[in-house]
Amino acid sequence: MANGVHTNMGAMVALQNLNATTRELGVTQNRINTGLKVASARDNGAIYNIAQQQRSEKSAYNSILDGLNRAKSIADVGLAAGEALSDIFTQMREKAVAAADSSISTISRAAFNQEFIALRDQVPSIIANAVFDSTNMLDGTATLTFLANPTGTQTITLPTLNLSLGAGAGTAPVDPPVDVYLGATSDLSSAALAVTARDQAAASLNYINSEMARLGASAKRVDSHAVFVSKLQDAITGGIGNMVDADLASESARLQSLQVKQQLGTQALSIANQAPQSILSLFRN
């Protein structure tokens, strides 16, 4: 290779190697700064595409989980109100059984009737207040279907219940259907009415408890699916991490190696740039 001052191949080669080292150092520093080996499509287009799709999937499941948590809250309110109704009907049945005894005095019957009416009038209040997010699942008006996956191909439904006074007339699980549900005007003012109220209270109690069992089973399904969605999100997060997370221990070691390589490259370039100086010695006396 000719000795000249216009073209210094040694310096150009040293500069190319130094630039390559600087680029590698930039990649390593970016991985350390972000904690990712694939932070953008430039790093690895295919992996970035998959990771972004999975991030979108996980984000969509956040909405599914929000809906399931809402379903859980609605069910919890309904179960709490249903349990209160079950307790009230248990007490009403107790009063009706006592008042059905034809031997009790008029004063005692009036006392039982007053207690019975007070309990009876609590039922509409409990049902009216069994509301979460403007949804009442005990008055027969709610349609409670919730998404179970982001595509909407799977859903979870809470049963629509109607536990209002008189609502179960002819619909309770008995054969043949009869008027078994206590009405809004039921009372114990006579032995005959007390007998009717006693039987209706017993059938009503069975009806409420069976509906609560149905609601409880659906609520348990909601809980189980919410747990599954949470675990699924964790699995998706782990899968994304496996593809895009940087091994920081390895990157730290590589950073030190590249820093040393960069320093040596700088020195090599400096030496190569000094090579033309040797030409001056050819022109000295």
PDB file of C-alpha atoms in Angstrom:
ATOM      1  CA  MET A   1       0.000   0.000   0.000  1.00  0.00           C
ATOM      2  CA  ALA A   2       1.421   3.392  -1.017  1.00  0.00           C
ATOM      3  CA  ASN A   3       2.351   5.887   1.621  1.00  0.00           C
ATOM      4  CA  GLY A   4       0.361   9.093   1.171  1.00  0.00           C
ATOM      5  CA  VAL A   5      -1.309  11.899   3.062  1.00  0.00           C
ATOM      6  CA  HIS A   6      -4.639  11.899   1.173  1.00  0.00           C
ATOM      7  CA  THR A   7      -5.722   8.337   1.890  1.00  0.00           C
ATOM      8  CA  ASN A   8      -5.149   6.717   5.283  1.00  0.00           C
ATOM      9  CA  MET A   9      -6.645   3.214   5.054  1.00  0.00           C
ATOM     10  CA  GLY A  10      -5.509   2.317   8.563  1.00  0.00           C
ATOM     11  CA  ALA A  11      -7.413   5.253  10.003  1.00  0.00           C
ATOM     12  CA  MET A  12     -10.528   4.430   7.961  1.00  0.00           C
ATOM     13  CA  VAL A  13     -10.500   0.803   9.148  1.00  0.00           C
ATOM     14  CA  ALA A  14      -9.962   1.913  12.751  1.00  0.00           C
ATOM     15  CA  LEU A  15     -12.815   4.415  12.413  1.00  0.00           C
ATOM     16  CA  GLN A  16     -15.168   1.753  11.000  1.00  0.00           C
ATOM     17  CA  ASN A  17     -14.385  -0.579  13.885  1.00  0.00           C
ATOM     18  CA  LEU A  18     -14.834   2.220  16.411  1.00  0.00           C
ATOM     19  CA  ASN A  19     -18.203   3.184  14.889  1.00  0.00           C
ATOM     20  CA  ALA A  20     -19.357  -0.470  15.037  1.00  0.00           C
ATOM     21  CA  THR A  21     -18.344  -0.669  18.691  1.00  0.00           C
ATOM     22  CA  THR A  22     -20.191   2.588  19.412  1.00  0.00           C
ATOM     23  CA  ARG A  23     -23.353   1.226  17.776  1.00  0.00           C
ATOM     24  CA  GLU A  24     -23.162  -1.979  19.832  1.00  0.00           C
ATOM     25  CA  LEU A  25     -22.579   0.102  22.940  1.00  0.00           C
ATOM     26  CA  GLY A  26     -25.667   2.176  22.141  1.00  0.00           C
ATOM     27  CA  VAL A  27     -27.779  -0.985  21.810  1.00  0.00           C
ATOM     28  CA  THR A  28     -26.513  -2.334  25.123  1.00  0.00           C
ATOM     29  CA  GLN A  29     -27.045   0.988  26.902  1.00  0.00           C
ATOM     30  CA  ASN A  30     -30.592   1.159  25.542  1.00  0.00           C
ATOM     31  CA  ARG A  31     -31.332  -2.355  26.822  1.00  0.00           C
ATOM     32  CA  ILE A  32     -30.008  -1.427  30.253  1.00  0.00           C
ATOM     33  CA  ASN A  33     -31.975   1.845  30.318  1.00  0.00           C
ATOM     34  CA  THR A  34     -35.273   0.258  29.231  1.00  0.00           C
ATOM     35  CA  GLY A  35     -34.787  -3.228  30.665  1.00  0.00           C
ATOM     36  CA  LEU A  36     -35.912  -4.561  27.268  1.00  0.00           C
ATOM     37  CA  LYS A  37     -34.027  -6.313  24.513  1.00  0.00           C
ATOM     38  CA  VAL A  38     -36.942  -5.560  22.163  1.00  0.00           C
ATOM     39  CA  ALA A  39     -38.143  -2.045  22.943  1.00  0.00           C
ATOM     40  CA  SER A  40     -39.301  -1.126  19.440  1.00  0.00           C
ATOM     41  CA  ALA A  41     -39.990  -2.686  16.062  1.00  0.00           C
ATOM     42  CA  ARG A  42     -36.465  -1.687  14.990  1.00  0.00           C
ATOM     43  CA  ASP A  43     -34.988  -4.139  17.495  1.00  0.00           C
ATOM     44  CA  ASN A  44     -36.946  -7.175  16.253  1.00  0.00           C
ATOM     45  CA  GLY A  45     -40.055  -6.586  14.180  1.00  0.00           C
ATOM     46  CA  ALA A  46     -41.585 -10.059  14.564  1.00  0.00           C
ATOM     47  CA  ILE A  47     -41.118 -10.254  18.338  1.00  0.00           C
ATOM     48  CA  TYR A  48     -42.315  -6.669  18.774  1.00  0.00           C
ATOM     49  CA  ASN A  49     -45.498  -7.482  16.828  1.00  0.00           C
ATOM     50  CA  ILE A  50     -46.264 -10.527  18.981  1.00  0.00           C
ATOM     51  CA  ALA A  51     -45.515  -8.637  22.202  1.00  0.00           C
ATOM     52  CA  GLN A  52     -47.784  -5.735  21.231  1.00  0.00           C
ATOM     53  CA  GLN A  53     -50.627  -8.108  20.389  1.00  0.00           C
ATOM     54  CA  GLN A  54     -50.288  -9.789  23.770  1.00  0.00           C
ATOM     55  CA  ARG A  55     -50.135  -6.433  25.555  1.00  0.00           C
ATOM     56  CA  SER A  56     -53.394  -5.520  23.828  1.00  0.00           C
ATOM     57  CA  GLU A  57     -54.894  -8.858  24.898  1.00  0.00           C
ATOM     58  CA  LYS A  58     -53.904  -8.265  28.498  1.00  0.00           C
ATOM     59  CA  SER A  59     -55.328  -4.737  28.403  1.00  0.00           C
ATOM     60  CA  ALA A  60     -58.630  -6.086  27.059  1.00  0.00           C
ATOM     61  CA  TYR A  61     -58.801  -8.542  29.957  1.00  0.00           C
ATOM     62  CA  ASN A  62     -58.609  -5.567  32.334  1.00  0.00           C
ATOM     63  CA  SER A  63     -62.066  -4.578  31.088  1.00  0.00           C
ATOM     64  CA  ILE A  64     -63.294  -8.156  31.465  1.00  0.00           C
ATOM     65  CA  LEU A  65     -62.025  -8.201  35.041  1.00  0.00           C
ATOM     66  CA  ASP A  66     -63.763  -4.885  35.757  1.00  0.00           C
ATOM     67  CA  GLY A  67     -67.036  -6.356  34.520  1.00  0.00           C
ATOM     68  CA  LEU A  68     -66.583  -9.511  36.591  1.00  0.00           C
ATOM     69  CA  ASN A  69     -65.833  -7.450  39.696  1.00  0.00           C
ATOM     70  CA  ARG A  70     -69.036  -5.502  39.042  1.00  0.00           C
ATOM     71  CA  ALA A  71     -70.929  -8.797  38.696  1.00  0.00           C
ATOM     72  CA  LYS A  72     -69.401  -9.999  41.952  1.00  0.00           C
ATOM     73  CA  SER A  73     -70.489  -6.832  43.749  1.00  0.00           C
ATOM     74  CA  ILE A  74     -74.035  -7.083  42.379  1.00  0.00           C
ATOM     75  CA  ALA A  75     -74.220 -10.718  43.462  1.00  0.00           C
ATOM     76  CA  ASP A  76     -72.835  -9.911  46.912  1.00  0.00           C
ATOM     77  CA  VAL A  77     -75.495  -7.241  47.440  1.00  0.00           C
ATOM     78  CA  GLY A  78     -78.203  -9.623  46.207  1.00  0.00           C
ATOM     79  CA  LEU A  79     -76.992 -12.426  48.486  1.00  0.00           C
ATOM     80  CA  ALA A  80     -76.850 -10.122  51.492  1.00  0.00           C
ATOM     81  CA  ALA A  81     -80.411  -8.923  50.849  1.00  0.00           C
ATOM     82  CA  GLY A  82     -81.618 -12.480  50.172  1.00  0.00           C
ATOM     83  CA  GLU A  83     -80.150 -13.712  53.441  1.00  0.00           C
ATOM     84  CA  ALA A  84     -81.914 -10.875  55.249  1.00  0.00           C
ATOM     85  CA  LEU A  85     -85.182 -11.844  53.554  1.00  0.00           C
ATOM     86  CA  SER A  86     -84.682 -15.471  54.539  1.00  0.00           C
ATOM     87  CA  ASP A  87     -84.271 -14.412  58.183  1.00  0.00           C
ATOM     88  CA  ILE A  88     -87.395 -12.244  57.999  1.00  0.00           C
ATOM     89  CA  PHE A  89     -89.536 -14.999  56.474  1.00  0.00           C
ATOM     90  CA  THR A  90     -88.254 -17.391  59.128  1.00  0.00           C
ATOM     91  CA  GLN A  91     -89.518 -14.990  61.777  1.00  0.00           C
ATOM     92  CA  MET A  92     -92.815 -14.452  59.938  1.00  0.00           C
ATOM     93  CA  ARG A  93     -93.347 -18.181  59.758  1.00  0.00           C
ATOM     94  CA  GLU A  94     -92.714 -18.411  63.499  1.00  0.00           C
ATOM     95  CA  LYS A  95     -95.337 -15.733  64.187  1.00  0.00           C
ATOM     96  CA  ALA A  96     -97.825 -17.382  61.801  1.00  0.00           C
ATOM     97  CA  VAL A  97     -97.383 -20.799  63.429  1.00  0.00           C
ATOM     98  CA  ALA A  98     -98.069 -19.271  66.844  1.00  0.00           C
ATOM     99  CA  ALA A  99    -101.122 -17.334  65.585  1.00  0.00           C
ATOM    100  CA  ALA A 100    -102.559 -20.431  63.861  1.00  0.00           C
ATOM    101  CA  ASP A 101    -103.301 -21.854  67.302  1.00  0.00           C
ATOM    102  CA  SER A 102    -107.052 -21.254  67.704  1.00  0.00           C
ATOM    103  CA  SER A 103    -106.764 -21.326  71.499  1.00  0.00           C
ATOM    104  CA  ILE A 104    -104.751 -18.117  71.881  1.00  0.00           C
ATOM    105  CA  SER A 105    -106.434 -14.966  73.115  1.00  0.00           C
ATOM    106  CA  THR A 106    -107.456 -12.053  70.950  1.00  0.00           C
ATOM    107  CA  ILE A 107    -104.809  -9.864  72.604  1.00  0.00           C
ATOM    108  CA  SER A 108    -102.050 -12.411  71.845  1.00  0.00           C
ATOM    109  CA  ARG A 109    -103.228 -12.799  68.253  1.00  0.00           C
ATOM    110  CA  ALA A 110    -103.173  -9.011  67.814  1.00  0.00           C
ATOM    111  CA  ALA A 111     -99.613  -8.898  69.181  1.00  0.00           C
ATOM    112  CA  PHE A 112     -98.457 -11.644  66.810  1.00  0.00           C
ATOM    113  CA  ASN A 113    -100.214  -9.883  63.939  1.00  0.00           C
ATOM    114  CA  GLN A 114     -98.500  -6.562  64.669  1.00  0.00           C
ATOM    115  CA  GLU A 115     -95.084  -8.239  64.714  1.00  0.00           C
ATOM    116  CA  PHE A 116     -95.943 -10.139  61.529  1.00  0.00           C
ATOM    117  CA  ILE A 117     -97.023  -6.981  59.700  1.00  0.00           C
ATOM    118  CA  ALA A 118     -93.896  -5.116  60.824  1.00  0.00           C
ATOM    119  CA  LEU A 119     -91.749  -7.930  59.414  1.00  0.00           C
ATOM    120  CA  ARG A 120     -93.841  -8.139  56.242  1.00  0.00           C
ATOM    121  CA  ASP A 121     -93.409  -4.426  55.575  1.00  0.00           C
ATOM    122  CA  GLN A 122     -89.637  -4.750  55.822  1.00  0.00           C
ATOM    123  CA  VAL A 123     -89.532  -6.950  52.726  1.00  0.00           C
ATOM    124  CA  PRO A 124     -90.159  -4.202  50.098  1.00  0.00           C
ATOM    125  CA  SER A 125     -87.625  -1.948  51.806  1.00  0.00           C
ATOM    126  CA  ILE A 126     -84.899  -4.590  51.726  1.00  0.00           C
ATOM    127  CA  ILE A 127     -85.575  -5.399  48.086  1.00  0.00           C
ATOM    128  CA  ALA A 128     -85.648  -1.711  47.086  1.00  0.00           C
ATOM    129  CA  ASN A 129     -82.264  -1.135  48.717  1.00  0.00           C
ATOM    130  CA  ALA A 130     -80.582  -4.225  47.215  1.00  0.00           C
ATOM    131  CA  VAL A 131     -78.991  -2.025  44.537  1.00  0.00           C
ATOM    132  CA  PHE A 132     -75.436  -1.797  43.229  1.00  0.00           C
ATOM    133  CA  ASP A 133     -74.518   0.494  40.338  1.00  0.00           C
ATOM    134  CA  SER A 134     -78.234   1.113  39.652  1.00  0.00           C
ATOM    135  CA  THR A 135     -78.836  -2.636  39.319  1.00  0.00           C
ATOM    136  CA  ASN A 136     -81.374  -4.465  41.466  1.00  0.00           C
ATOM    137  CA  MET A 137     -81.343  -8.214  40.981  1.00  0.00           C
ATOM    138  CA  LEU A 138     -84.150  -9.034  43.426  1.00  0.00           C
ATOM    139  CA  ASP A 139     -87.060  -7.154  41.831  1.00  0.00           C
ATOM    140  CA  GLY A 140     -87.134  -9.105  38.554  1.00  0.00           C
ATOM    141  CA  THR A 141     -86.059  -6.191  36.355  1.00  0.00           C
ATOM    142  CA  ALA A 142     -82.328  -6.776  35.793  1.00  0.00           C
ATOM    143  CA  THR A 143     -80.678  -8.469  32.822  1.00  0.00           C
ATOM    144  CA  LEU A 144     -77.309  -9.584  34.142  1.00  0.00           C
ATOM    145  CA  THR A 145     -75.010 -10.917  31.427  1.00  0.00           C
ATOM    146  CA  PHE A 146     -71.299 -10.180  31.638  1.00  0.00           C
ATOM    147  CA  LEU A 147     -68.449 -10.720  29.167  1.00  0.00           C
ATOM    148  CA  ALA A 148     -66.103 -13.593  29.953  1.00  0.00           C
ATOM    149  CA  ASN A 149     -63.565 -12.988  27.169  1.00  0.00           C
ATOM    150  CA  PRO A 150     -62.495 -10.003  25.002  1.00  0.00           C
ATOM    151  CA  THR A 151     -64.155 -11.298  21.818  1.00  0.00           C
ATOM    152  CA  GLY A 152     -67.586 -11.538  23.451  1.00  0.00           C
ATOM    153  CA  THR A 153     -68.029 -15.178  22.444  1.00  0.00           C
ATOM    154  CA  GLN A 154     -68.301 -16.240  26.083  1.00  0.00           C
ATOM    155  CA  THR A 155     -70.507 -14.711  28.771  1.00  0.00           C
ATOM    156  CA  ILE A 156     -71.480 -15.277  32.382  1.00  0.00           C
ATOM    157  CA  THR A 157     -75.071 -14.683  33.467  1.00  0.00           C
ATOM    158  CA  LEU A 158     -76.403 -14.008  36.928  1.00  0.00           C
ATOM    159  CA  PRO A 159     -79.975 -15.235  37.438  1.00  0.00           C
ATOM    160  CA  THR A 160     -82.727 -12.630  37.436  1.00  0.00           C
ATOM    161  CA  LEU A 161     -84.651 -13.012  40.687  1.00  0.00           C
ATOM    162  CA  ASN A 162     -87.991 -11.635  41.817  1.00  0.00           C
ATOM    163  CA  LEU A 163     -88.453 -11.900  45.563  1.00  0.00           C
ATOM    164  CA  SER A 164     -91.098  -9.208  45.888  1.00  0.00           C
ATOM    165  CA  LEU A 165     -94.166  -9.936  47.998  1.00  0.00           C
ATOM    166  CA  GLY A 166     -96.647 -11.905  45.908  1.00  0.00           C
ATOM    167  CA  ALA A 167     -94.127 -12.411  43.080  1.00  0.00           C
ATOM    168  CA  GLY A 168     -93.873 -16.145  43.609  1.00  0.00           C
ATOM    169  CA  ALA A 169     -97.592 -16.815  43.346  1.00  0.00           C
ATOM    170  CA  GLY A 170     -97.991 -19.872  41.155  1.00  0.00           C
ATOM    171  CA  THR A 171     -94.288 -19.871  40.162  1.00  0.00           C
ATOM    172  CA  ALA A 172     -92.555 -21.472  43.124  1.00  0.00           C
ATOM    173  CA  PRO A 173     -91.148 -24.974  42.594  1.00  0.00           C
ATOM    174  CA  VAL A 174     -94.261 -26.917  43.674  1.00  0.00           C
ATOM    175  CA  ASP A 175     -96.535 -29.239  41.799  1.00  0.00           C
ATOM    176  CA  PRO A 176     -99.243 -28.287  41.097  1.00  0.00           C
ATOM    177  CA  PRO A 177     -98.417 -24.548  41.220  1.00  0.00           C
ATOM    178  CA  VAL A 178    -100.412 -22.722  43.862  1.00  0.00           C
ATOM    179  CA  ASP A 179    -100.426 -19.310  45.473  1.00  0.00           C
ATOM    180  CA  VAL A 180     -97.559 -20.018  47.859  1.00  0.00           C
ATOM    181  CA  TYR A 181     -95.902 -16.630  48.208  1.00  0.00           C
ATOM    182  CA  LEU A 182     -96.936 -14.233  50.920  1.00  0.00           C
ATOM    183  CA  GLY A 183     -98.669 -11.164  49.580  1.00  0.00           C
ATOM    184  CA  ALA A 184     -98.311  -7.522  50.517  1.00  0.00           C
ATOM    185  CA  THR A 185    -101.557  -7.689  52.542  1.00  0.00           C
ATOM    186  CA  SER A 186    -101.083 -11.040  54.293  1.00  0.00           C
ATOM    187  CA  ASP A 187    -101.832 -10.914  58.014  1.00  0.00           C
ATOM    188  CA  LEU A 188    -102.722 -13.005  61.074  1.00  0.00           C
ATOM    189  CA  SER A 189    -105.935 -11.308  62.068  1.00  0.00           C
ATOM    190  CA  SER A 190    -107.772 -14.663  62.272  1.00  0.00           C
ATOM    191  CA  ALA A 191    -106.827 -18.273  62.835  1.00  0.00           C
ATOM    192  CA  ALA A 192    -107.756 -19.121  59.236  1.00  0.00           C
ATOM    193  CA  LEU A 193    -105.605 -16.315  57.842  1.00  0.00           C
ATOM    194  CA  ALA A 194    -102.783 -17.370  60.160  1.00  0.00           C
ATOM    195  CA  VAL A 195    -102.937 -20.933  58.781  1.00  0.00           C
ATOM    196  CA  THR A 196    -102.779 -19.601  55.221  1.00  0.00           C
ATOM    197  CA  ALA A 197     -99.913 -17.261  56.126  1.00  0.00           C
ATOM    198  CA  ARG A 198     -98.103 -20.115  57.889  1.00  0.00           C
ATOM    199  CA  ASP A 199     -98.183 -22.314  54.803  1.00  0.00           C
ATOM    200  CA  GLN A 200     -97.330 -19.442  52.493  1.00  0.00           C
ATOM    201  CA  ALA A 201     -94.441 -18.358  54.702  1.00  0.00           C
ATOM    202  CA  ALA A 202     -93.017 -21.879  54.696  1.00  0.00           C
ATOM    203  CA  ALA A 203     -93.322 -22.182  50.907  1.00  0.00           C
ATOM    204  CA  SER A 204     -91.974 -18.651  50.454  1.00  0.00           C
ATOM    205  CA  LEU A 205     -88.982 -19.473  52.621  1.00  0.00           C
ATOM    206  CA  ASN A 206     -88.218 -22.535  50.519  1.00  0.00           C
ATOM    207  CA  TYR A 207     -88.566 -20.432  47.368  1.00  0.00           C
ATOM    208  CA  ILE A 208     -86.199 -17.723  48.636  1.00  0.00           C
ATOM    209  CA  ASN A 209     -83.610 -20.228  49.824  1.00  0.00           C
ATOM    210  CA  SER A 210     -83.672 -22.090  46.509  1.00  0.00           C
ATOM    211  CA  GLU A 211     -83.226 -18.806  44.625  1.00  0.00           C
ATOM    212  CA  MET A 212     -80.332 -17.857  46.913  1.00  0.00           C
ATOM    213  CA  ALA A 213     -78.707 -21.217  46.208  1.00  0.00           C
ATOM    214  CA  ARG A 214     -79.043 -20.543  42.485  1.00  0.00           C
ATOM    215  CA  LEU A 215     -77.577 -17.071  42.872  1.00  0.00           C
ATOM    216  CA  GLY A 216     -74.781 -18.378  45.081  1.00  0.00           C
ATOM    217  CA  ALA A 217     -73.764 -20.943  42.454  1.00  0.00           C
ATOM    218  CA  SER A 218     -73.639 -18.242  39.774  1.00  0.00           C
ATOM    219  CA  ALA A 219     -71.704 -15.891  42.063  1.00  0.00           C
ATOM    220  CA  LYS A 220     -69.165 -18.651  42.709  1.00  0.00           C
ATOM    221  CA  ARG A 221     -68.721 -19.066  38.963  1.00  0.00           C
ATOM    222  CA  VAL A 222     -68.060 -15.330  38.650  1.00  0.00           C
ATOM    223  CA  ASP A 223     -65.454 -15.520  41.437  1.00  0.00           C
ATOM    224  CA  SER A 224     -63.748 -18.505  39.821  1.00  0.00           C
ATOM    225  CA  HIS A 225     -63.628 -16.864  36.414  1.00  0.00           C
ATOM    226  CA  ALA A 226     -62.236 -13.633  37.878  1.00  0.00           C
ATOM    227  CA  VAL A 227     -59.423 -15.644  39.493  1.00  0.00           C
ATOM    228  CA  PHE A 228     -58.784 -17.383  36.165  1.00  0.00           C
ATOM    229  CA  VAL A 229     -58.638 -14.064  34.279  1.00  0.00           C
ATOM    230  CA  SER A 230     -56.170 -12.681  36.819  1.00  0.00           C
ATOM    231  CA  LYS A 231     -53.944 -15.753  36.449  1.00  0.00           C
ATOM    232  CA  LEU A 232     -54.268 -15.550  32.662  1.00  0.00           C
ATOM    233  CA  GLN A 233     -53.083 -11.941  32.736  1.00  0.00           C
ATOM    234  CA  ASP A 234     -50.079 -12.969  34.832  1.00  0.00           C
ATOM    235  CA  ALA A 235     -49.277 -15.725  32.331  1.00  0.00           C
ATOM    236  CA  ILE A 236     -49.529 -13.279  29.420  1.00  0.00           C
ATOM    237  CA  THR A 237     -47.248 -10.839  31.243  1.00  0.00           C
ATOM    238  CA  GLY A 238     -44.732 -13.613  31.835  1.00  0.00           C
ATOM    239  CA  GLY A 239     -44.879 -14.652  28.186  1.00  0.00           C
ATOM    240  CA  ILE A 240     -44.245 -11.085  27.028  1.00  0.00           C
ATOM    241  CA  GLY A 241     -41.331 -10.824  29.434  1.00  0.00           C
ATOM    242  CA  ASN A 242     -39.783 -14.009  28.094  1.00  0.00           C
ATOM    243  CA  MET A 243     -39.744 -12.476  24.623  1.00  0.00           C
ATOM    244  CA  VAL A 244     -38.724  -8.870  25.267  1.00  0.00           C
ATOM    245  CA  ASP A 245     -37.006  -8.577  28.670  1.00  0.00           C
ATOM    246  CA  ALA A 246     -33.251  -8.042  28.659  1.00  0.00           C
ATOM    247  CA  ASP A 247     -30.861 -10.160  30.743  1.00  0.00           C
ATOM    248  CA  LEU A 248     -29.384  -7.264  32.699  1.00  0.00           C
ATOM    249  CA  ALA A 249     -26.582  -9.332  34.190  1.00  0.00           C
ATOM    250  CA  SER A 250     -25.422 -10.307  30.711  1.00  0.00           C
ATOM    251  CA  GLU A 251     -25.916  -6.780  29.400  1.00  0.00           C
ATOM    252  CA  SER A 252     -23.882  -5.341  32.285  1.00  0.00           C
ATOM    253  CA  ALA A 253     -20.957  -7.618  31.459  1.00  0.00           C
ATOM    254  CA  ARG A 254     -21.290  -6.741  27.776  1.00  0.00           C
ATOM    255  CA  LEU A 255     -21.326  -3.036  28.607  1.00  0.00           C
ATOM    256  CA  GLN A 256     -17.996  -3.244  30.388  1.00  0.00           C
ATOM    257  CA  SER A 257     -16.502  -5.248  27.507  1.00  0.00           C
ATOM    258  CA  LEU A 258     -17.700  -2.725  24.916  1.00  0.00           C
ATOM    259  CA  GLN A 259     -16.436   0.232  26.950  1.00  0.00           C
ATOM    260  CA  VAL A 260     -12.955  -1.297  27.002  1.00  0.00           C
ATOM    261  CA  LYS A 261     -13.242  -2.093  23.284  1.00  0.00           C
ATOM    262  CA  GLN A 262     -14.272   1.493  22.595  1.00  0.00           C
ATOM    263  CA  GLN A 263     -11.259   2.858  24.470  1.00  0.00           C
ATOM    264  CA  LEU A 264      -8.922   0.541  22.534  1.00  0.00           C
ATOM    265  CA  GLY A 265     -10.585   1.530  19.267  1.00  0.00           C
ATOM    266  CA  THR A 266     -10.055   5.195  20.074  1.00  0.00           C
ATOM    267  CA  GLN A 267      -6.378   4.556  20.745  1.00  0.00           C
ATOM    268  CA  ALA A 268      -6.057   2.540  17.520  1.00  0.00           C
ATOM    269  CA  LEU A 269      -7.624   5.403  15.549  1.00  0.00           C
ATOM    270  CA  SER A 270      -5.229   7.863  17.183  1.00  0.00           C
ATOM    271  CA  ILE A 271      -2.245   5.710  16.211  1.00  0.00           C
ATOM    272  CA  ALA A 272      -3.548   5.339  12.648  1.00  0.00           C
ATOM    273  CA  ASN A 273      -4.000   9.117  12.350  1.00  0.00           C
ATOM    274  CA  GLN A 274      -0.362   9.617  13.345  1.00  0.00           C
ATOM    275  CA  ALA A 275       0.941   7.315  10.568  1.00  0.00           C
ATOM    276  CA  PRO A 276       1.252  10.115   7.934  1.00  0.00           C
ATOM    277  CA  GLN A 277       3.642  11.893  10.285  1.00  0.00           C
ATOM    278  CA  SER A 278       6.251   9.245   9.432  1.00  0.00           C
ATOM    279  CA  ILE A 279       6.303  10.579   5.849  1.00  0.00           C
ATOM    280  CA  LEU A 280       7.925  13.797   7.102  1.00  0.00           C
ATOM    281  CA  SER A 281      11.051  11.852   8.072  1.00  0.00           C
ATOM    282  CA  LEU A 282      11.612  11.048   4.394  1.00  0.00           C
ATOM    283  CA  PHE A 283      12.094  14.735   3.633  1.00  0.00           C
ATOM    284  CA  ARG A 284      14.492  15.555   6.439  1.00  0.00           C
ATOM    285  CA  ASN A 285      18.238  16.071   5.763  1.00  0.00           C
TER     286      ASN A 285
END
